[in-house]
Coordinates of N, CA and C and ligand atoms in Angstrom, one line a residue:
X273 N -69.2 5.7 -75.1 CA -68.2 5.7 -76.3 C -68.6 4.6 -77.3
X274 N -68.3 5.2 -78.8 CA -69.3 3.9 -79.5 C -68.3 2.7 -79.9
X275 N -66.9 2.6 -79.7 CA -65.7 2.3 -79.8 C -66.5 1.2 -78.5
X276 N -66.3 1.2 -77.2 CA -66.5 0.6 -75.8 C -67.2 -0.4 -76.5
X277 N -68.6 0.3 -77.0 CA -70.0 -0.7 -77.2 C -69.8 -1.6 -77.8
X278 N -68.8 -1.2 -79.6 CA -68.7 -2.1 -80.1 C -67.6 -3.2 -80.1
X279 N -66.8 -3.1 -78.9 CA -66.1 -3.8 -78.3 C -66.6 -4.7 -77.3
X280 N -67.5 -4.4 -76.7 CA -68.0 -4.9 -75.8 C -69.4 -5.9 -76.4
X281 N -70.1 -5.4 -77.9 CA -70.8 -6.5 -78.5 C -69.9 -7.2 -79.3
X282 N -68.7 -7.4 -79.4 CA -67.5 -8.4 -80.1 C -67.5 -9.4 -79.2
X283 N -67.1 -9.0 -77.6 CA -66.6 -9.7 -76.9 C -68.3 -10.9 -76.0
X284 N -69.1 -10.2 -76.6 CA -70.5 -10.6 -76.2 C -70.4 -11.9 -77.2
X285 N -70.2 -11.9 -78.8 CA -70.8 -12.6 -79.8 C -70.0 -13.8 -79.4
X286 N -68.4 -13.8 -78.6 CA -67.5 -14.9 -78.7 C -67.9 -15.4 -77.2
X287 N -68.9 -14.9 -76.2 CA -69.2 -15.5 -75.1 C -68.5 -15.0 -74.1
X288 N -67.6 -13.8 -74.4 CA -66.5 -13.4 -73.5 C -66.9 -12.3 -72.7
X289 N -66.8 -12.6 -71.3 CA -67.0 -11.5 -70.3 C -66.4 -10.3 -70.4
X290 N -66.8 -9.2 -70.3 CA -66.1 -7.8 -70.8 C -65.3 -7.8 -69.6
X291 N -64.0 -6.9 -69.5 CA -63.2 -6.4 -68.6 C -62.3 -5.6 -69.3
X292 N -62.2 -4.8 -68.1 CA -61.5 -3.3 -68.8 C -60.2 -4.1 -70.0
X293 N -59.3 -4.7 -69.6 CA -58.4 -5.3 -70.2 C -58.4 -5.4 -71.9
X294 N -59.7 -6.7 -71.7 CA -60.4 -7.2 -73.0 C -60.2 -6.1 -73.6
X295 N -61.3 -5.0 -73.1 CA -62.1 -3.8 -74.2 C -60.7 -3.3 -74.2
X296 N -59.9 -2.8 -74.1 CA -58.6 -2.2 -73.9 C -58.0 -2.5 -75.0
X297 N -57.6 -3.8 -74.8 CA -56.7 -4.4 -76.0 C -57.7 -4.8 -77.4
X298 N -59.0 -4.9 -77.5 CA -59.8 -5.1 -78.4 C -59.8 -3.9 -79.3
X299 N -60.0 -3.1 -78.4 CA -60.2 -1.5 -79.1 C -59.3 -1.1 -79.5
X300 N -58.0 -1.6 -79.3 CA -57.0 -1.1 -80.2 C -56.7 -1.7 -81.3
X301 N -57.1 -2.8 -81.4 CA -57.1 -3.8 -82.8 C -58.1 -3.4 -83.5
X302 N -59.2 -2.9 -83.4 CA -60.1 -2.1 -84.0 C -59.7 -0.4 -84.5
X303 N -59.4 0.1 -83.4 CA -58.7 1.1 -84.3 C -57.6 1.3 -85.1
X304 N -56.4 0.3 -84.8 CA -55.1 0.0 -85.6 C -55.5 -0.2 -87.1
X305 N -56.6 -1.7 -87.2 CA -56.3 -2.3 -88.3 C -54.9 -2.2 -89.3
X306 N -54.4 -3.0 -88.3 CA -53.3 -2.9 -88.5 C -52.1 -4.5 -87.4
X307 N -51.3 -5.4 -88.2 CA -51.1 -6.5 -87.3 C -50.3 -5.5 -86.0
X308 N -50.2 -5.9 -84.7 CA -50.0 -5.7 -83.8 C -49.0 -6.3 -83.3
X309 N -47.9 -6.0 -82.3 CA -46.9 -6.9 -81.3 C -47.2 -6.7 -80.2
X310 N -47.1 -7.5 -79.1 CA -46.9 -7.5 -77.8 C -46.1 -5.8 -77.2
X311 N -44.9 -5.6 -78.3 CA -44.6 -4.6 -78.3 C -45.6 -2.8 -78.4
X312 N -46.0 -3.1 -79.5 CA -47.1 -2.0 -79.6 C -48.2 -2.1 -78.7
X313 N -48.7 -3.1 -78.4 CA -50.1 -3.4 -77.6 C -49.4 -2.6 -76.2
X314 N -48.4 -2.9 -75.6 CA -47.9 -2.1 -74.8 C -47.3 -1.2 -74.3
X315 N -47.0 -0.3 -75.7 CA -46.8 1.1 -75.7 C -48.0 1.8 -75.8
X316 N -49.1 1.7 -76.7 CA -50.3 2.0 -76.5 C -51.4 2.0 -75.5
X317 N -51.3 1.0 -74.6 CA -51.9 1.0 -73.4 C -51.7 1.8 -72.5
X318 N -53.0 2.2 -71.6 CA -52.2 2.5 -70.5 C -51.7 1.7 -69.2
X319 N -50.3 2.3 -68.9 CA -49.3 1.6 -68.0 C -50.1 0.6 -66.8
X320 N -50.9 0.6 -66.5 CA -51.1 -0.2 -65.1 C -51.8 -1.6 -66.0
X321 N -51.8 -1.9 -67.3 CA -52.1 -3.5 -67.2 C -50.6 -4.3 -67.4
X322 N -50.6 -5.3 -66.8 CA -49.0 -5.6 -66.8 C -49.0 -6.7 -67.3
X323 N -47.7 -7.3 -68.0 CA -47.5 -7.8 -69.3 C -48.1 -9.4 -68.8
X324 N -48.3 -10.0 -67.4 CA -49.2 -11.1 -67.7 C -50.7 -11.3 -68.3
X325 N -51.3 -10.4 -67.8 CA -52.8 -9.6 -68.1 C -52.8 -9.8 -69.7
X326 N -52.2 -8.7 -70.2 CA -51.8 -8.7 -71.6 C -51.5 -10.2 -72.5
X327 N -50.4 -10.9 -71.7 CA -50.2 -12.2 -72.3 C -51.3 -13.3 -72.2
X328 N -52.3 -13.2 -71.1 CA -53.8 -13.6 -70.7 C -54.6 -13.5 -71.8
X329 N -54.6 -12.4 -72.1 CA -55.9 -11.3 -72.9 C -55.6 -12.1 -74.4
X330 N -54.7 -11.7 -75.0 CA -54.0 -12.1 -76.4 C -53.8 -14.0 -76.4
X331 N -53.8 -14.4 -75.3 CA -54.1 -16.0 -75.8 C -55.3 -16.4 -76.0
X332 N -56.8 -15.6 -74.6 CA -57.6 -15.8 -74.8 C -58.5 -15.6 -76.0
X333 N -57.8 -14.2 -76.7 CA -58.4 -14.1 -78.0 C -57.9 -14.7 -79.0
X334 N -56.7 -15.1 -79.0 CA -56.5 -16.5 -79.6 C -57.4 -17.6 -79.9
X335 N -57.3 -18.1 -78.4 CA -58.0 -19.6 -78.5 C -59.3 -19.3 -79.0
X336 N -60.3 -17.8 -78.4 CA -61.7 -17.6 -79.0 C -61.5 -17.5 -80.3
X337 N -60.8 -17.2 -81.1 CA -61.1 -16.7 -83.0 C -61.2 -15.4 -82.9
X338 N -61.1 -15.2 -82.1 CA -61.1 -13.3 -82.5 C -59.6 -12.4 -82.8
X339 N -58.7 -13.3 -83.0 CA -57.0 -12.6 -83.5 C -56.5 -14.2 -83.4
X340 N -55.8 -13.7 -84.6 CA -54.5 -14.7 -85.0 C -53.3 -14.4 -85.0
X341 N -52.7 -15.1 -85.3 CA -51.2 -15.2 -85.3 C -50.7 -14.4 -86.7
X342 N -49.5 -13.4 -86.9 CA -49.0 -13.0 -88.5 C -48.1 -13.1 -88.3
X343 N -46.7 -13.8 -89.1 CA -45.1 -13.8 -89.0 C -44.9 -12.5 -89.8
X344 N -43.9 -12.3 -89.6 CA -43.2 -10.9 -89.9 C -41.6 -11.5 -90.0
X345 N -41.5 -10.5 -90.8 CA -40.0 -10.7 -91.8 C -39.0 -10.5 -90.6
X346 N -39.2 -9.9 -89.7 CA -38.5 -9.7 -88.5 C -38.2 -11.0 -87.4
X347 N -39.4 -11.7 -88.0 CA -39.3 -13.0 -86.6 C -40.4 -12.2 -85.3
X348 N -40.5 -11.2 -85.6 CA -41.8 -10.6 -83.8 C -42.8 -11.1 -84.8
X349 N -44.0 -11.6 -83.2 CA -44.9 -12.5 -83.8 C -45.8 -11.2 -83.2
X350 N -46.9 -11.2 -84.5 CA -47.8 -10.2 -84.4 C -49.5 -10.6 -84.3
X351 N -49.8 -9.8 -83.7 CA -51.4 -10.5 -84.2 C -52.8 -9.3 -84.8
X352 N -53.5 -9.9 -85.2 CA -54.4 -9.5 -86.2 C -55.8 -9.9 -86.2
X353 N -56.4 -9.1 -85.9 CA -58.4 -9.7 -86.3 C -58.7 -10.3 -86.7
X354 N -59.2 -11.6 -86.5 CA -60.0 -12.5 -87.5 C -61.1 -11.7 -87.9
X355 N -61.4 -12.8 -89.2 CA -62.8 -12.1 -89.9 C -64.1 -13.3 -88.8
X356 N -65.3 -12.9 -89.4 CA -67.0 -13.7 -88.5 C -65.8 -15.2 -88.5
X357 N -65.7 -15.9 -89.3 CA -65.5 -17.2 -90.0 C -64.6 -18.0 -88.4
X358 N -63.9 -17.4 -87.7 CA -63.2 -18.3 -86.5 C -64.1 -18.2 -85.7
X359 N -64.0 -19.5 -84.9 CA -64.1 -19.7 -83.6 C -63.6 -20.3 -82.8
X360 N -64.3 -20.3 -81.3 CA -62.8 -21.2 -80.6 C -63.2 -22.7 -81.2
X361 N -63.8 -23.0 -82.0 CA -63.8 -24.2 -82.8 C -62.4 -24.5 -83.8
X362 N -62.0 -23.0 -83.7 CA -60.9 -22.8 -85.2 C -60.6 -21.5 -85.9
X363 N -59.5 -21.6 -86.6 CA -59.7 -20.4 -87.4 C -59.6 -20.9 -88.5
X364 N -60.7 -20.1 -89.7 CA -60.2 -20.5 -90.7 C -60.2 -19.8 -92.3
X365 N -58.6 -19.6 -91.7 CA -58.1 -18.4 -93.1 C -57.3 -18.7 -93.0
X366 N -57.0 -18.7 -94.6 CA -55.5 -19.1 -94.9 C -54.8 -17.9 -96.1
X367 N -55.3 -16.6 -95.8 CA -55.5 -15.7 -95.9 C -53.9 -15.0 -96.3
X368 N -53.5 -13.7 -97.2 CA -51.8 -13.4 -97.6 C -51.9 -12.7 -96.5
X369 N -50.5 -12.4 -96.1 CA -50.0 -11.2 -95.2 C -49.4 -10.5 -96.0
X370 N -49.5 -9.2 -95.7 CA -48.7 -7.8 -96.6 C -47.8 -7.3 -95.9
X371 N -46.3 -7.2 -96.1 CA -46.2 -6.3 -94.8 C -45.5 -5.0 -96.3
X372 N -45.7 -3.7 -95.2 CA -45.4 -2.6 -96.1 C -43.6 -2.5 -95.9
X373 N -42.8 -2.1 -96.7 CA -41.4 -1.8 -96.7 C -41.4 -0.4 -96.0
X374 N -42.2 0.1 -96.7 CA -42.4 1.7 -96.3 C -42.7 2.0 -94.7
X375 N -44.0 2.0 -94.6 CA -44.6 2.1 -93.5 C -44.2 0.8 -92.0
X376 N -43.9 -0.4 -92.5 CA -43.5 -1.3 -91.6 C -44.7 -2.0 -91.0
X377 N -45.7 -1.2 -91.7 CA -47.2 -2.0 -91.2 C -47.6 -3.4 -91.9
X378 N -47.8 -4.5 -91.2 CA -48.2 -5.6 -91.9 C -50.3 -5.9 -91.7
X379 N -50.6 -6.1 -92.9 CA -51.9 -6.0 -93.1 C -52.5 -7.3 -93.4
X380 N -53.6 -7.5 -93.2 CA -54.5 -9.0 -93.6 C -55.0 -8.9 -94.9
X381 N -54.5 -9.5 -96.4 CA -55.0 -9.4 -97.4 C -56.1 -10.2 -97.8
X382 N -57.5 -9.9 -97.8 CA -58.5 -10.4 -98.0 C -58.7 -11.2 -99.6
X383 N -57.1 -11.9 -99.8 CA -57.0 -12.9 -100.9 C -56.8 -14.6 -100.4
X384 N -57.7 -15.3 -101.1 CA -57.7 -16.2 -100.9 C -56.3 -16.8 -101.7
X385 N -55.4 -18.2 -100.9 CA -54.0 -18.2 -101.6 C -55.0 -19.8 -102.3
X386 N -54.0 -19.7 -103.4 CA -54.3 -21.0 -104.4 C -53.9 -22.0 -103.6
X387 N -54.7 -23.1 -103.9 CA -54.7 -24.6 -103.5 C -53.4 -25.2 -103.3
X388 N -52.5 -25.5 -102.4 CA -51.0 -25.9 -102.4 C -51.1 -27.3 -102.5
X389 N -50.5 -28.1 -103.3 CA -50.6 -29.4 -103.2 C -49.0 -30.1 -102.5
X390 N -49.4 -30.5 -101.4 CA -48.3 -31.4 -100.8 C -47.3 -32.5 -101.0
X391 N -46.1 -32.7 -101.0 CA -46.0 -34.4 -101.6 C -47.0 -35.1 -100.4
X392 N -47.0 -36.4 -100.6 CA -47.7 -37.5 -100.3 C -47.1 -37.8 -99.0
X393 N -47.2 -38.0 -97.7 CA -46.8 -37.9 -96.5 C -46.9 -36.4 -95.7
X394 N -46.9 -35.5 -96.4 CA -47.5 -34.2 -95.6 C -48.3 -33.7 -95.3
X395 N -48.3 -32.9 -94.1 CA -49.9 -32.3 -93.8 C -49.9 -31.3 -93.4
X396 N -50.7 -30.1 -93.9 CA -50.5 -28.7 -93.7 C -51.4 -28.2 -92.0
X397 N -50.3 -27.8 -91.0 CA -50.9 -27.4 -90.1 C -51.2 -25.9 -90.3
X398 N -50.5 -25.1 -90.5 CA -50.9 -23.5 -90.8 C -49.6 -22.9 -91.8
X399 N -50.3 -22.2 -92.3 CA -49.8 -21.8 -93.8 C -49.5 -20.3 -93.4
X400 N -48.4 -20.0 -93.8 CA -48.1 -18.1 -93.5 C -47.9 -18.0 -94.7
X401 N -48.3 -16.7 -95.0 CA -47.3 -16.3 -96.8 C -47.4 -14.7 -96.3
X402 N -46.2 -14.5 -96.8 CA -45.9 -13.0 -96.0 C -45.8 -12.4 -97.2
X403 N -45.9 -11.2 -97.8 CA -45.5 -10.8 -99.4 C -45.2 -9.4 -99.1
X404 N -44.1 -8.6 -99.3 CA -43.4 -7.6 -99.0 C -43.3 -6.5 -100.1
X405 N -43.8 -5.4 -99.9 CA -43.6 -4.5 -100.7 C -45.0 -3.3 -100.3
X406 N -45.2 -2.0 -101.1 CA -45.6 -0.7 -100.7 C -47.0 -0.6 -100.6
X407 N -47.4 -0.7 -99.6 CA -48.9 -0.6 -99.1 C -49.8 0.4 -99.9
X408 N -51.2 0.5 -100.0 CA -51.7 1.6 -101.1 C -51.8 2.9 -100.3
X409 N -51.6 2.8 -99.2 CA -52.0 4.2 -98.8 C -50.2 5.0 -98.8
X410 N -49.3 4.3 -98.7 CA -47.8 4.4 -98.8 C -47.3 4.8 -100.7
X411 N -48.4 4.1 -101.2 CA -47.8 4.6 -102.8 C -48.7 5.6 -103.1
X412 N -50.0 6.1 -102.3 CA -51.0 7.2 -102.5 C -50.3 8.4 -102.1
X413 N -49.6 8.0 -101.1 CA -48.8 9.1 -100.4 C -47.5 10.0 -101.3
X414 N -46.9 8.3 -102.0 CA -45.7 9.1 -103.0 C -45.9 10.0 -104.5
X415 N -47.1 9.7 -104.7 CA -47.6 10.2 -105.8 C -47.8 11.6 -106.0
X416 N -48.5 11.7 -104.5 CA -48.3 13.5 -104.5 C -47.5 14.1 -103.9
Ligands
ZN569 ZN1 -58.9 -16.6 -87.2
ZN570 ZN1 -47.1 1.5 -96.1
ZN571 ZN1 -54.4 -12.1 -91.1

């Protein structure tokens, strides 16, 4: 399957030993493109990986750079593909979040945000900017 392979040369590039799990949960972030919950990752699976595995799998791709963290207007913490640029060195995108009204899908907007300048004693650990409103394939859809 060419979904497996290319899951399995992802999990190759970050040093990571393949297991059914990995490729499991990889391959759905690959086909979603789309941010993800603990919630969905687990309705989409199938039933015999159980929610420590899962909570394993999703920190390790954490710490590697291969998914980050996306807030959501809801407060459920979602996660999302990084681009080449992370590693378990770091991630580093400071990248918009979209989330759709319509669809409820939140997306990774491949805009860089303008330079924020801090007062004098702060220091930026991680930056979310969430921006709400109708995704293009949701206003493609209303048109016709
Ligand atoms: Zn990242
Ligand atoms: Zn939408
Ligand atoms: Zn993102």
């Amino acid at each position: 399957m060419i979904m497996i392979t290319a899951c399995d040369r992802l999990l190759k590039t970050f040093n990571m030993r393949s297991t059914p799990p990995r490729q499991e949960i990889l391959f759905l972030f690959l086909k979603k493109n789309y941010a993800l919950s603990h919630g969905d990752i687990e309705k989409e699976i199938r039933s015999n990986l159980d929610r420590v595995t899962l909570y394993r799998t999703l920190k390790t791709f954490l710490d590697k750079g291969v998914i980050h963290k996306v807030l959501d207007d809801e407060g459920t913490l979602k996660y999302a593909l990084c681009n080449e640029a992370c590693s378990e060195t770091g991630h580093h995108h400071d990248h918009v979040h979209f989330k759709c009204i319509s669809c409820g899908q939140t997306n990774c907007l491949n805009i860089e945000l303008p330079g924020i300048k801090l007062p004098k004693g702060y220091s930026v650990n991680e930056i979310n900017v969430l921006i709400q409103g109708i995704c293009e394939r949701c206003s493609e859809n209303s048109v016709r």
